[in-house]
N, C-alpha and C. Protein backbone atom coordinates (compact mmCIF):
# COMPACT_ATOMS: atom_id res chain seq x y z
N VAL A 1 -63.03 1.38 -8.65
CA VAL A 1 -62.45 0.14 -8.17
C VAL A 1 -62.63 0.05 -6.67
N LEU A 2 -63.14 -1.08 -6.21
CA LEU A 2 -63.26 -1.34 -4.79
C LEU A 2 -62.17 -2.32 -4.38
N ALA A 3 -61.50 -2.01 -3.30
CA ALA A 3 -60.43 -2.88 -2.82
C ALA A 3 -60.45 -2.90 -1.31
N LYS A 4 -59.89 -3.94 -0.72
CA LYS A 4 -59.79 -4.02 0.72
C LYS A 4 -58.43 -4.57 1.09
N ALA A 5 -57.96 -4.17 2.26
CA ALA A 5 -56.65 -4.63 2.72
C ALA A 5 -56.78 -6.05 3.27
N VAL A 6 -55.71 -6.81 3.13
CA VAL A 6 -55.66 -8.16 3.69
C VAL A 6 -55.52 -8.04 5.20
N ALA A 7 -56.29 -8.84 5.93
CA ALA A 7 -56.29 -8.73 7.39
C ALA A 7 -54.97 -9.16 8.01
N GLY A 8 -54.27 -10.07 7.39
CA GLY A 8 -53.01 -10.54 7.95
C GLY A 8 -52.11 -11.07 6.85
N GLN A 9 -50.86 -11.30 7.17
CA GLN A 9 -49.90 -11.77 6.19
C GLN A 9 -48.96 -12.75 6.86
N LYS A 10 -48.55 -13.79 6.14
CA LYS A 10 -47.53 -14.70 6.63
C LYS A 10 -46.66 -15.14 5.47
N TRP A 11 -45.41 -15.40 5.74
CA TRP A 11 -44.48 -15.87 4.72
C TRP A 11 -44.60 -17.38 4.59
N ASN A 12 -44.68 -17.87 3.35
CA ASN A 12 -44.63 -19.30 3.07
C ASN A 12 -43.26 -19.63 2.51
N ILE A 13 -42.66 -20.69 2.99
CA ILE A 13 -41.28 -21.03 2.64
C ILE A 13 -41.22 -22.47 2.16
N GLN A 14 -40.53 -22.69 1.06
CA GLN A 14 -40.25 -24.05 0.61
C GLN A 14 -38.75 -24.24 0.51
N ILE A 15 -38.26 -25.27 1.16
CA ILE A 15 -36.83 -25.58 1.17
C ILE A 15 -36.62 -26.91 0.46
N ASP A 16 -35.82 -26.89 -0.59
CA ASP A 16 -35.45 -28.11 -1.30
C ASP A 16 -34.02 -28.48 -0.91
N TYR A 17 -33.86 -29.63 -0.30
CA TYR A 17 -32.53 -30.08 0.12
C TYR A 17 -31.81 -30.76 -1.04
N HIS A 18 -30.50 -30.65 -1.03
CA HIS A 18 -29.70 -31.41 -1.99
C HIS A 18 -29.82 -32.89 -1.63
N PRO A 19 -29.55 -33.80 -2.57
CA PRO A 19 -29.61 -35.23 -2.23
C PRO A 19 -28.72 -35.53 -1.03
N MET A 20 -29.27 -36.26 -0.07
CA MET A 20 -28.57 -36.51 1.20
C MET A 20 -28.31 -37.99 1.40
N THR A 21 -27.21 -38.28 2.06
CA THR A 21 -26.96 -39.65 2.49
C THR A 21 -27.87 -39.97 3.68
N GLN A 22 -27.93 -41.24 4.02
CA GLN A 22 -28.77 -41.63 5.15
C GLN A 22 -28.31 -40.94 6.43
N ALA A 23 -27.00 -40.80 6.62
CA ALA A 23 -26.46 -40.16 7.82
C ALA A 23 -26.86 -38.69 7.90
N GLU A 24 -26.98 -38.03 6.72
CA GLU A 24 -27.39 -36.63 6.70
C GLU A 24 -28.89 -36.48 6.87
N PHE A 25 -29.64 -37.40 6.28
CA PHE A 25 -31.10 -37.29 6.28
C PHE A 25 -31.73 -37.61 7.63
N ARG A 26 -31.25 -38.61 8.30
CA ARG A 26 -31.93 -39.07 9.52
C ARG A 26 -32.03 -38.00 10.61
N PRO A 27 -30.99 -37.23 10.92
CA PRO A 27 -31.16 -36.18 11.95
C PRO A 27 -32.20 -35.12 11.56
N VAL A 28 -32.25 -34.75 10.27
CA VAL A 28 -33.25 -33.78 9.81
C VAL A 28 -34.64 -34.35 9.97
N ASP A 29 -34.83 -35.58 9.55
CA ASP A 29 -36.13 -36.23 9.63
C ASP A 29 -36.57 -36.38 11.09
N ALA A 30 -35.65 -36.76 11.96
CA ALA A 30 -35.99 -36.92 13.37
C ALA A 30 -36.37 -35.59 14.02
N TYR A 31 -35.64 -34.54 13.67
CA TYR A 31 -35.96 -33.22 14.22
C TYR A 31 -37.37 -32.79 13.82
N LEU A 32 -37.70 -32.96 12.55
CA LEU A 32 -39.03 -32.57 12.07
C LEU A 32 -40.12 -33.45 12.67
N GLN A 33 -39.83 -34.72 12.86
CA GLN A 33 -40.79 -35.61 13.49
C GLN A 33 -41.10 -35.15 14.91
N MET A 34 -40.10 -34.66 15.61
CA MET A 34 -40.27 -34.17 16.97
C MET A 34 -41.22 -32.97 17.03
N LYS A 35 -41.29 -32.18 15.95
CA LYS A 35 -42.13 -30.98 15.94
C LYS A 35 -43.61 -31.29 15.77
N GLN A 36 -43.96 -32.50 15.34
CA GLN A 36 -45.35 -32.95 15.21
C GLN A 36 -46.20 -31.99 14.38
N GLY A 37 -45.74 -31.72 13.20
CA GLY A 37 -46.50 -30.87 12.30
C GLY A 37 -46.64 -29.45 12.81
N ALA A 38 -47.89 -28.99 12.93
CA ALA A 38 -48.15 -27.60 13.32
C ALA A 38 -48.16 -27.39 14.83
N LEU A 39 -47.87 -28.42 15.61
CA LEU A 39 -47.97 -28.29 17.06
C LEU A 39 -46.85 -27.46 17.67
N THR A 40 -45.65 -27.55 17.10
CA THR A 40 -44.49 -26.91 17.73
C THR A 40 -43.75 -26.03 16.72
N PRO A 41 -43.70 -24.73 16.96
CA PRO A 41 -42.95 -23.85 16.04
C PRO A 41 -41.44 -24.00 16.24
N PHE A 42 -40.70 -23.65 15.22
CA PHE A 42 -39.23 -23.62 15.31
C PHE A 42 -38.73 -22.50 14.42
N GLN A 43 -37.43 -22.26 14.41
CA GLN A 43 -36.87 -21.12 13.71
C GLN A 43 -36.05 -21.54 12.50
N VAL A 44 -36.14 -20.74 11.44
CA VAL A 44 -35.41 -21.00 10.21
C VAL A 44 -34.75 -19.70 9.75
N ALA A 45 -33.49 -19.77 9.38
CA ALA A 45 -32.78 -18.64 8.77
C ALA A 45 -32.53 -18.97 7.31
N LEU A 46 -32.90 -18.07 6.41
CA LEU A 46 -32.72 -18.31 4.98
C LEU A 46 -31.45 -17.63 4.50
N PRO A 47 -30.56 -18.38 3.84
CA PRO A 47 -29.24 -17.83 3.46
C PRO A 47 -29.31 -16.55 2.65
N GLN A 48 -30.33 -16.40 1.79
CA GLN A 48 -30.38 -15.23 0.93
C GLN A 48 -30.67 -13.94 1.68
N TYR A 49 -31.11 -14.05 2.94
CA TYR A 49 -31.40 -12.86 3.74
C TYR A 49 -30.45 -12.69 4.92
N ASN A 50 -29.46 -13.55 5.03
CA ASN A 50 -28.58 -13.51 6.21
C ASN A 50 -27.71 -12.26 6.27
N THR A 51 -27.18 -11.83 5.15
CA THR A 51 -26.23 -10.71 5.13
C THR A 51 -26.66 -9.66 4.12
N PRO A 52 -26.86 -8.40 4.55
CA PRO A 52 -27.22 -7.33 3.62
C PRO A 52 -26.17 -7.13 2.54
N ALA A 53 -26.59 -6.50 1.44
CA ALA A 53 -25.71 -6.35 0.27
C ALA A 53 -24.63 -5.29 0.46
N ASN A 54 -24.93 -4.20 1.19
CA ASN A 54 -23.96 -3.11 1.33
C ASN A 54 -22.94 -3.42 2.41
N ALA A 55 -21.68 -3.52 2.01
CA ALA A 55 -20.62 -3.88 2.96
C ALA A 55 -20.48 -2.85 4.07
N ALA A 56 -20.62 -1.57 3.75
CA ALA A 56 -20.50 -0.52 4.78
C ALA A 56 -21.62 -0.62 5.81
N TRP A 57 -22.82 -1.00 5.35
CA TRP A 57 -23.95 -1.20 6.26
C TRP A 57 -23.70 -2.41 7.17
N VAL A 58 -23.15 -3.47 6.63
CA VAL A 58 -22.82 -4.66 7.42
C VAL A 58 -21.78 -4.31 8.48
N THR A 59 -20.81 -3.46 8.12
CA THR A 59 -19.79 -3.03 9.09
C THR A 59 -20.44 -2.28 10.25
N ASP A 60 -21.39 -1.39 9.93
CA ASP A 60 -22.10 -0.65 10.97
C ASP A 60 -22.91 -1.59 11.86
N LEU A 61 -23.53 -2.60 11.26
CA LEU A 61 -24.37 -3.52 12.03
C LEU A 61 -23.55 -4.33 13.04
N ALA A 62 -22.28 -4.53 12.73
CA ALA A 62 -21.43 -5.32 13.63
C ALA A 62 -21.09 -4.59 14.91
N THR A 63 -21.13 -3.26 14.88
CA THR A 63 -20.68 -2.49 16.04
C THR A 63 -21.72 -1.54 16.61
N LYS A 64 -22.85 -1.39 15.94
CA LYS A 64 -23.83 -0.39 16.37
C LYS A 64 -25.22 -1.01 16.48
N THR A 65 -26.05 -0.39 17.31
CA THR A 65 -27.42 -0.84 17.52
C THR A 65 -28.37 0.12 16.82
N PHE A 66 -29.36 -0.43 16.13
CA PHE A 66 -30.35 0.38 15.42
C PHE A 66 -31.72 0.16 16.03
N THR A 67 -32.35 1.27 16.43
CA THR A 67 -33.63 1.20 17.13
C THR A 67 -34.66 2.11 16.46
N ALA A 68 -35.92 1.89 16.83
CA ALA A 68 -36.98 2.79 16.36
C ALA A 68 -36.73 4.17 16.95
N GLN A 69 -36.86 5.19 16.12
CA GLN A 69 -36.58 6.56 16.57
C GLN A 69 -37.68 7.08 17.51
N SER A 70 -38.88 6.52 17.37
CA SER A 70 -40.00 6.90 18.23
C SER A 70 -40.95 5.70 18.27
N ALA A 71 -41.99 5.82 19.06
CA ALA A 71 -42.99 4.75 19.11
C ALA A 71 -43.77 4.71 17.80
N HIS A 72 -44.03 3.49 17.32
CA HIS A 72 -44.80 3.29 16.10
C HIS A 72 -45.98 2.39 16.40
N SER A 73 -47.14 2.70 15.86
CA SER A 73 -48.34 1.93 16.12
C SER A 73 -48.50 0.78 15.13
N ALA A 74 -49.15 -0.28 15.58
CA ALA A 74 -49.48 -1.39 14.69
C ALA A 74 -50.24 -0.86 13.48
N GLY A 75 -49.92 -1.38 12.31
CA GLY A 75 -50.55 -0.91 11.08
C GLY A 75 -49.70 0.07 10.29
N ALA A 76 -48.64 0.60 10.92
CA ALA A 76 -47.76 1.54 10.23
C ALA A 76 -47.06 0.84 9.06
N THR A 77 -46.93 1.53 7.93
CA THR A 77 -46.28 0.95 6.76
C THR A 77 -44.84 1.42 6.59
N SER A 78 -44.34 2.18 7.57
CA SER A 78 -42.94 2.59 7.57
C SER A 78 -42.48 2.72 9.01
N ILE A 79 -41.17 2.70 9.19
CA ILE A 79 -40.60 2.85 10.53
C ILE A 79 -39.35 3.70 10.41
N GLU A 80 -39.22 4.70 11.31
CA GLU A 80 -38.03 5.54 11.32
C GLU A 80 -37.05 4.99 12.35
N ILE A 81 -35.79 4.86 11.94
CA ILE A 81 -34.78 4.27 12.80
C ILE A 81 -33.59 5.20 12.95
N THR A 82 -32.82 4.98 13.99
CA THR A 82 -31.58 5.71 14.21
C THR A 82 -30.55 4.75 14.76
N GLY A 83 -29.27 5.09 14.59
CA GLY A 83 -28.20 4.22 15.05
C GLY A 83 -27.49 4.77 16.25
N SER A 84 -26.80 3.90 16.97
CA SER A 84 -26.08 4.31 18.17
C SER A 84 -24.71 4.86 17.83
N GLY A 85 -24.11 5.50 18.80
CA GLY A 85 -22.72 5.92 18.70
C GLY A 85 -22.43 6.87 17.55
N SER A 86 -21.29 6.65 16.90
CA SER A 86 -20.83 7.57 15.87
C SER A 86 -21.70 7.55 14.63
N TRP A 87 -22.47 6.50 14.43
CA TRP A 87 -23.33 6.46 13.25
C TRP A 87 -24.28 7.65 13.25
N ALA A 88 -24.87 7.92 14.40
CA ALA A 88 -25.85 9.01 14.49
C ALA A 88 -25.21 10.36 14.20
N SER A 89 -23.97 10.55 14.60
CA SER A 89 -23.32 11.85 14.36
C SER A 89 -22.73 11.94 12.96
N ASN A 90 -22.30 10.83 12.39
CA ASN A 90 -21.70 10.85 11.06
C ASN A 90 -22.74 10.87 9.96
N TYR A 91 -23.88 10.25 10.25
CA TYR A 91 -24.92 10.20 9.22
C TYR A 91 -25.85 11.38 9.43
N ASN A 92 -25.61 12.45 8.72
CA ASN A 92 -26.33 13.70 8.98
C ASN A 92 -26.75 14.36 7.67
N ALA A 93 -27.29 15.55 7.77
CA ALA A 93 -27.86 16.24 6.61
C ALA A 93 -26.83 16.51 5.52
N SER A 94 -25.56 16.58 5.87
CA SER A 94 -24.54 16.87 4.87
C SER A 94 -24.02 15.59 4.21
N ASN A 95 -24.52 14.46 4.65
CA ASN A 95 -24.03 13.20 4.11
C ASN A 95 -24.45 13.01 2.66
N ASP A 96 -23.63 12.37 1.88
CA ASP A 96 -23.93 12.09 0.49
C ASP A 96 -25.16 11.19 0.40
N PRO A 97 -26.19 11.59 -0.33
CA PRO A 97 -27.40 10.78 -0.42
C PRO A 97 -27.18 9.43 -1.08
N THR A 98 -26.04 9.23 -1.74
CA THR A 98 -25.76 7.93 -2.34
C THR A 98 -24.89 7.07 -1.43
N THR A 99 -24.82 7.44 -0.17
CA THR A 99 -23.99 6.67 0.78
C THR A 99 -24.38 5.20 0.78
N THR A 100 -23.40 4.37 1.07
CA THR A 100 -23.66 2.93 1.04
C THR A 100 -23.93 2.33 2.41
N ASN A 101 -23.83 3.12 3.49
CA ASN A 101 -24.05 2.54 4.82
C ASN A 101 -25.53 2.60 5.21
N ILE A 102 -26.38 2.16 4.28
CA ILE A 102 -27.81 2.06 4.53
C ILE A 102 -28.31 0.73 3.97
N PRO A 103 -29.44 0.23 4.45
CA PRO A 103 -29.99 -1.02 3.91
C PRO A 103 -30.58 -0.79 2.53
N LEU A 104 -30.96 -1.88 1.87
CA LEU A 104 -31.53 -1.81 0.53
C LEU A 104 -32.92 -2.43 0.50
N PRO A 105 -33.80 -1.98 -0.40
CA PRO A 105 -35.09 -2.64 -0.56
C PRO A 105 -34.92 -4.13 -0.85
N GLY A 106 -35.81 -4.93 -0.31
CA GLY A 106 -35.75 -6.38 -0.51
C GLY A 106 -35.09 -7.12 0.64
N GLU A 107 -34.40 -6.38 1.54
CA GLU A 107 -33.79 -7.04 2.69
C GLU A 107 -34.82 -7.23 3.80
N MET A 108 -34.55 -8.16 4.70
CA MET A 108 -35.50 -8.53 5.74
C MET A 108 -34.93 -8.16 7.12
N PHE A 109 -35.83 -7.99 8.09
CA PHE A 109 -35.40 -7.74 9.47
C PHE A 109 -36.49 -8.18 10.43
N THR A 110 -36.09 -8.34 11.68
CA THR A 110 -37.02 -8.61 12.77
C THR A 110 -36.85 -7.51 13.81
N ILE A 111 -37.79 -7.46 14.75
CA ILE A 111 -37.76 -6.44 15.80
C ILE A 111 -37.78 -7.12 17.16
N ALA A 112 -36.81 -6.77 18.00
CA ALA A 112 -36.78 -7.25 19.39
C ALA A 112 -37.19 -6.08 20.27
N ASP A 113 -38.35 -6.21 20.91
CA ASP A 113 -38.90 -5.11 21.70
C ASP A 113 -39.20 -5.59 23.10
N SER A 114 -38.54 -4.97 24.10
CA SER A 114 -38.76 -5.38 25.49
C SER A 114 -40.18 -5.12 25.94
N SER A 115 -40.90 -4.25 25.22
CA SER A 115 -42.29 -3.97 25.56
C SER A 115 -43.24 -5.05 25.05
N ASP A 116 -42.76 -5.89 24.12
CA ASP A 116 -43.58 -6.98 23.59
C ASP A 116 -42.66 -8.07 23.06
N THR A 117 -42.38 -9.05 23.92
CA THR A 117 -41.44 -10.11 23.54
C THR A 117 -42.05 -11.11 22.56
N ASN A 118 -43.34 -10.99 22.27
CA ASN A 118 -43.99 -11.90 21.32
C ASN A 118 -43.97 -11.36 19.89
N HIS A 119 -43.25 -10.27 19.67
CA HIS A 119 -43.20 -9.68 18.33
C HIS A 119 -42.14 -10.43 17.52
N THR A 120 -42.55 -11.46 16.81
CA THR A 120 -41.60 -12.30 16.07
C THR A 120 -41.74 -12.16 14.56
N LYS A 121 -42.60 -11.26 14.09
CA LYS A 121 -42.86 -11.11 12.66
C LYS A 121 -41.60 -10.68 11.91
N VAL A 122 -41.46 -11.19 10.70
CA VAL A 122 -40.37 -10.79 9.81
C VAL A 122 -40.91 -9.80 8.78
N TYR A 123 -40.17 -8.70 8.58
CA TYR A 123 -40.59 -7.64 7.66
C TYR A 123 -39.59 -7.49 6.52
N MET A 124 -40.11 -7.08 5.35
CA MET A 124 -39.25 -6.78 4.21
C MET A 124 -39.20 -5.26 4.00
N ILE A 125 -38.02 -4.75 3.68
CA ILE A 125 -37.85 -3.33 3.37
C ILE A 125 -38.32 -3.08 1.94
N THR A 126 -39.24 -2.13 1.76
CA THR A 126 -39.76 -1.83 0.42
C THR A 126 -39.14 -0.55 -0.16
N TYR A 127 -38.70 0.36 0.70
CA TYR A 127 -37.98 1.55 0.23
C TYR A 127 -37.18 2.12 1.41
N VAL A 128 -36.19 2.95 1.09
CA VAL A 128 -35.35 3.58 2.11
C VAL A 128 -35.30 5.08 1.83
N GLU A 129 -35.64 5.89 2.85
CA GLU A 129 -35.57 7.34 2.71
C GLU A 129 -34.56 7.91 3.69
N THR A 130 -33.74 8.82 3.20
CA THR A 130 -32.78 9.53 4.04
C THR A 130 -33.23 10.97 4.20
N PHE A 131 -32.51 11.73 5.01
CA PHE A 131 -32.83 13.14 5.21
C PHE A 131 -32.70 13.92 3.91
N ASN A 132 -31.82 13.45 3.02
CA ASN A 132 -31.60 14.13 1.74
C ASN A 132 -32.49 13.59 0.63
N THR A 133 -32.80 12.31 0.67
CA THR A 133 -33.52 11.66 -0.42
C THR A 133 -34.78 11.03 0.13
N PHE A 134 -35.93 11.60 -0.23
CA PHE A 134 -37.20 11.10 0.28
C PHE A 134 -38.29 11.40 -0.75
N HIS A 135 -39.46 10.76 -0.58
CA HIS A 135 -40.55 10.91 -1.55
C HIS A 135 -41.42 12.13 -1.24
N VAL A 136 -42.02 12.14 -0.06
CA VAL A 136 -42.96 13.20 0.29
C VAL A 136 -42.54 13.93 1.55
N THR A 137 -42.34 13.19 2.64
CA THR A 137 -42.05 13.80 3.94
C THR A 137 -40.63 13.46 4.36
N GLN A 138 -39.87 14.47 4.73
CA GLN A 138 -38.50 14.27 5.18
C GLN A 138 -38.48 13.52 6.51
N PRO A 139 -37.58 12.55 6.69
CA PRO A 139 -37.46 11.91 8.00
C PRO A 139 -37.26 12.95 9.10
N ALA A 140 -37.75 12.64 10.29
CA ALA A 140 -37.77 13.61 11.38
C ALA A 140 -36.38 14.07 11.80
N SER A 141 -35.40 13.20 11.68
CA SER A 141 -34.05 13.52 12.15
C SER A 141 -33.06 13.45 11.01
N SER A 142 -32.07 14.34 11.04
CA SER A 142 -31.01 14.29 10.02
C SER A 142 -30.15 13.05 10.20
N ALA A 143 -30.20 12.44 11.36
CA ALA A 143 -29.41 11.23 11.63
C ALA A 143 -30.32 10.01 11.67
N GLY A 144 -31.33 9.99 10.83
CA GLY A 144 -32.26 8.87 10.82
C GLY A 144 -32.59 8.41 9.42
N LEU A 145 -33.18 7.22 9.34
CA LEU A 145 -33.65 6.65 8.09
C LEU A 145 -35.12 6.29 8.25
N ARG A 146 -35.87 6.37 7.18
CA ARG A 146 -37.24 5.85 7.18
C ARG A 146 -37.26 4.64 6.25
N LEU A 147 -37.73 3.52 6.80
CA LEU A 147 -37.83 2.29 6.03
C LEU A 147 -39.29 2.00 5.73
N GLY A 148 -39.64 1.88 4.45
CA GLY A 148 -40.94 1.34 4.09
C GLY A 148 -40.92 -0.15 4.35
N ILE A 149 -42.00 -0.70 4.88
CA ILE A 149 -42.00 -2.12 5.25
C ILE A 149 -43.24 -2.83 4.73
N SER A 150 -43.09 -4.11 4.51
CA SER A 150 -44.20 -4.98 4.16
C SER A 150 -44.02 -6.29 4.91
N PRO A 151 -45.04 -6.76 5.59
CA PRO A 151 -46.37 -6.15 5.75
C PRO A 151 -46.31 -4.98 6.73
N PRO A 152 -47.43 -4.27 6.93
CA PRO A 152 -47.46 -3.24 7.98
C PRO A 152 -47.17 -3.85 9.35
N LEU A 153 -46.74 -3.03 10.29
CA LEU A 153 -46.43 -3.53 11.63
C LEU A 153 -47.61 -4.30 12.21
N THR A 154 -47.34 -5.49 12.71
CA THR A 154 -48.41 -6.29 13.30
C THR A 154 -48.63 -5.96 14.77
N LYS A 155 -47.65 -5.30 15.38
CA LYS A 155 -47.75 -4.92 16.79
C LYS A 155 -47.17 -3.52 16.97
N ASN A 156 -47.51 -2.88 18.09
CA ASN A 156 -46.89 -1.60 18.42
C ASN A 156 -45.40 -1.79 18.67
N VAL A 157 -44.61 -0.80 18.30
CA VAL A 157 -43.16 -0.84 18.53
C VAL A 157 -42.78 0.37 19.36
N SER A 158 -42.08 0.15 20.46
CA SER A 158 -41.66 1.24 21.33
C SER A 158 -40.30 1.77 20.88
N THR A 159 -39.85 2.84 21.52
CA THR A 159 -38.53 3.38 21.19
C THR A 159 -37.42 2.43 21.63
N ASN A 160 -37.78 1.40 22.40
CA ASN A 160 -36.80 0.38 22.78
C ASN A 160 -36.69 -0.71 21.72
N GLY A 161 -37.53 -0.64 20.69
CA GLY A 161 -37.52 -1.68 19.67
C GLY A 161 -36.22 -1.69 18.88
N THR A 162 -35.50 -2.78 18.95
CA THR A 162 -34.22 -2.93 18.26
C THR A 162 -34.41 -3.75 17.00
N LEU A 163 -33.92 -3.23 15.88
CA LEU A 163 -34.08 -3.93 14.60
C LEU A 163 -32.87 -4.81 14.33
N ASN A 164 -33.14 -6.04 13.91
CA ASN A 164 -32.08 -6.99 13.59
C ASN A 164 -32.07 -7.25 12.09
N PHE A 165 -30.98 -6.82 11.43
CA PHE A 165 -30.85 -6.97 9.98
C PHE A 165 -29.93 -8.12 9.60
N LEU A 166 -29.20 -8.67 10.57
CA LEU A 166 -28.27 -9.77 10.29
C LEU A 166 -28.91 -11.10 10.68
N THR A 167 -28.99 -12.01 9.74
CA THR A 167 -29.57 -13.34 9.96
C THR A 167 -30.92 -13.27 10.66
N PRO A 168 -31.89 -12.58 10.07
CA PRO A 168 -33.23 -12.58 10.67
C PRO A 168 -33.82 -13.99 10.60
N VAL A 169 -34.45 -14.42 11.67
CA VAL A 169 -35.00 -15.78 11.70
C VAL A 169 -36.52 -15.74 11.60
N PHE A 170 -37.06 -16.68 10.86
CA PHE A 170 -38.49 -16.86 10.70
C PHE A 170 -38.96 -17.89 11.72
N LYS A 171 -39.98 -17.55 12.49
CA LYS A 171 -40.61 -18.51 13.38
C LYS A 171 -41.66 -19.23 12.56
N VAL A 172 -41.51 -20.54 12.37
CA VAL A 172 -42.34 -21.27 11.41
C VAL A 172 -42.94 -22.53 12.03
N ILE A 173 -43.92 -23.05 11.31
CA ILE A 173 -44.48 -24.37 11.60
C ILE A 173 -44.61 -25.13 10.28
N MET A 174 -44.71 -26.44 10.37
CA MET A 174 -45.09 -27.25 9.22
C MET A 174 -46.61 -27.29 9.20
N PRO A 175 -47.26 -26.82 8.14
CA PRO A 175 -48.72 -26.78 8.14
C PRO A 175 -49.37 -28.15 8.22
N THR A 176 -48.62 -29.20 7.89
CA THR A 176 -49.13 -30.55 7.99
C THR A 176 -48.05 -31.47 8.51
N ALA A 177 -48.45 -32.51 9.22
CA ALA A 177 -47.48 -33.46 9.76
C ALA A 177 -47.04 -34.48 8.71
N VAL A 178 -47.71 -34.47 7.55
CA VAL A 178 -47.39 -35.44 6.49
C VAL A 178 -46.17 -34.95 5.71
N ARG A 179 -45.15 -35.78 5.66
CA ARG A 179 -43.95 -35.47 4.89
C ARG A 179 -43.62 -36.67 4.01
N SER A 180 -42.95 -36.42 2.93
CA SER A 180 -42.56 -37.53 2.06
C SER A 180 -41.15 -37.31 1.55
N TYR A 181 -40.48 -38.39 1.19
CA TYR A 181 -39.15 -38.31 0.62
C TYR A 181 -39.01 -39.45 -0.37
N SER A 182 -38.00 -39.38 -1.19
CA SER A 182 -37.73 -40.46 -2.14
C SER A 182 -36.28 -40.88 -2.02
N LEU A 183 -36.04 -42.12 -2.38
CA LEU A 183 -34.69 -42.69 -2.32
C LEU A 183 -34.31 -43.06 -3.74
N ASN A 184 -33.26 -42.44 -4.29
CA ASN A 184 -32.91 -42.70 -5.68
C ASN A 184 -32.00 -43.92 -5.82
N THR A 185 -31.59 -44.19 -7.03
CA THR A 185 -30.80 -45.40 -7.30
C THR A 185 -29.41 -45.34 -6.69
N ASP A 186 -28.97 -44.15 -6.30
CA ASP A 186 -27.66 -44.02 -5.64
C ASP A 186 -27.79 -44.09 -4.12
N ASN A 187 -28.97 -44.46 -3.63
CA ASN A 187 -29.24 -44.51 -2.18
C ASN A 187 -29.11 -43.14 -1.53
N LEU A 188 -29.48 -42.10 -2.27
CA LEU A 188 -29.50 -40.75 -1.73
C LEU A 188 -30.95 -40.31 -1.55
N TYR A 189 -31.21 -39.62 -0.46
CA TYR A 189 -32.56 -39.19 -0.11
C TYR A 189 -32.87 -37.84 -0.74
N LYS A 190 -34.01 -37.75 -1.40
CA LYS A 190 -34.49 -36.49 -1.97
C LYS A 190 -35.64 -36.01 -1.10
N PHE A 191 -35.52 -34.75 -0.63
CA PHE A 191 -36.47 -34.29 0.38
C PHE A 191 -36.69 -32.80 0.24
N SER A 192 -37.93 -32.36 0.39
CA SER A 192 -38.25 -30.94 0.41
C SER A 192 -39.19 -30.66 1.57
N LEU A 193 -39.27 -29.41 1.95
CA LEU A 193 -40.00 -29.04 3.16
C LEU A 193 -40.81 -27.78 2.91
N LYS A 194 -42.10 -27.81 3.23
CA LYS A 194 -42.96 -26.63 3.11
C LYS A 194 -43.28 -26.12 4.51
N LEU A 195 -43.05 -24.82 4.70
CA LEU A 195 -43.24 -24.19 6.01
C LEU A 195 -44.08 -22.93 5.86
N GLU A 196 -44.69 -22.50 6.95
CA GLU A 196 -45.37 -21.20 6.95
C GLU A 196 -45.05 -20.49 8.26
N GLU A 197 -45.03 -19.17 8.18
CA GLU A 197 -44.67 -18.36 9.34
C GLU A 197 -45.71 -18.54 10.45
N TYR A 198 -45.22 -18.64 11.67
CA TYR A 198 -46.08 -18.84 12.84
C TYR A 198 -46.38 -17.48 13.45
N LEU A 199 -47.66 -17.14 13.53
CA LEU A 199 -48.06 -15.83 14.05
C LEU A 199 -48.89 -16.00 15.30
């Protein structure tokens, strides 16, 4: 079997709005008109990715910062992270491998890196490895996690790279300036929106 890797990846998003009154529809329509199709990117947060599933992990995210444990090169398919403060000391080799204060596969995050402020890509977690539970190679630190990610890193990430797991935002554009809507018999507007990630 011959196979090749895809050179790049972007998320495509379709948003279907509930039927809207004219007062609700007009501000949305005007905002999108201002963006002039693919000319101007904007940000979208998707409700299904706003809050991680594990309550203990959400509690940690509210008070602690999670960063890359070391520098990672573009193309890496995993990233090792560590947390600030008491998280790093409490999450150690003796910790229960079924602990709930970790993220879950399927959740999304972005990276804020002072070394590259243009790193706006959104990543999905494909697996989570702890010091106790891992597939092949143990994470480097007993107080760290290894996250499998998709797509691979599009840019280098420094040790200053901070991961954001709460309300990750997608930088998007409308691939076309053409939009359509319908008006039903109740005078409610039916509208949907197709977007693609801006890279």
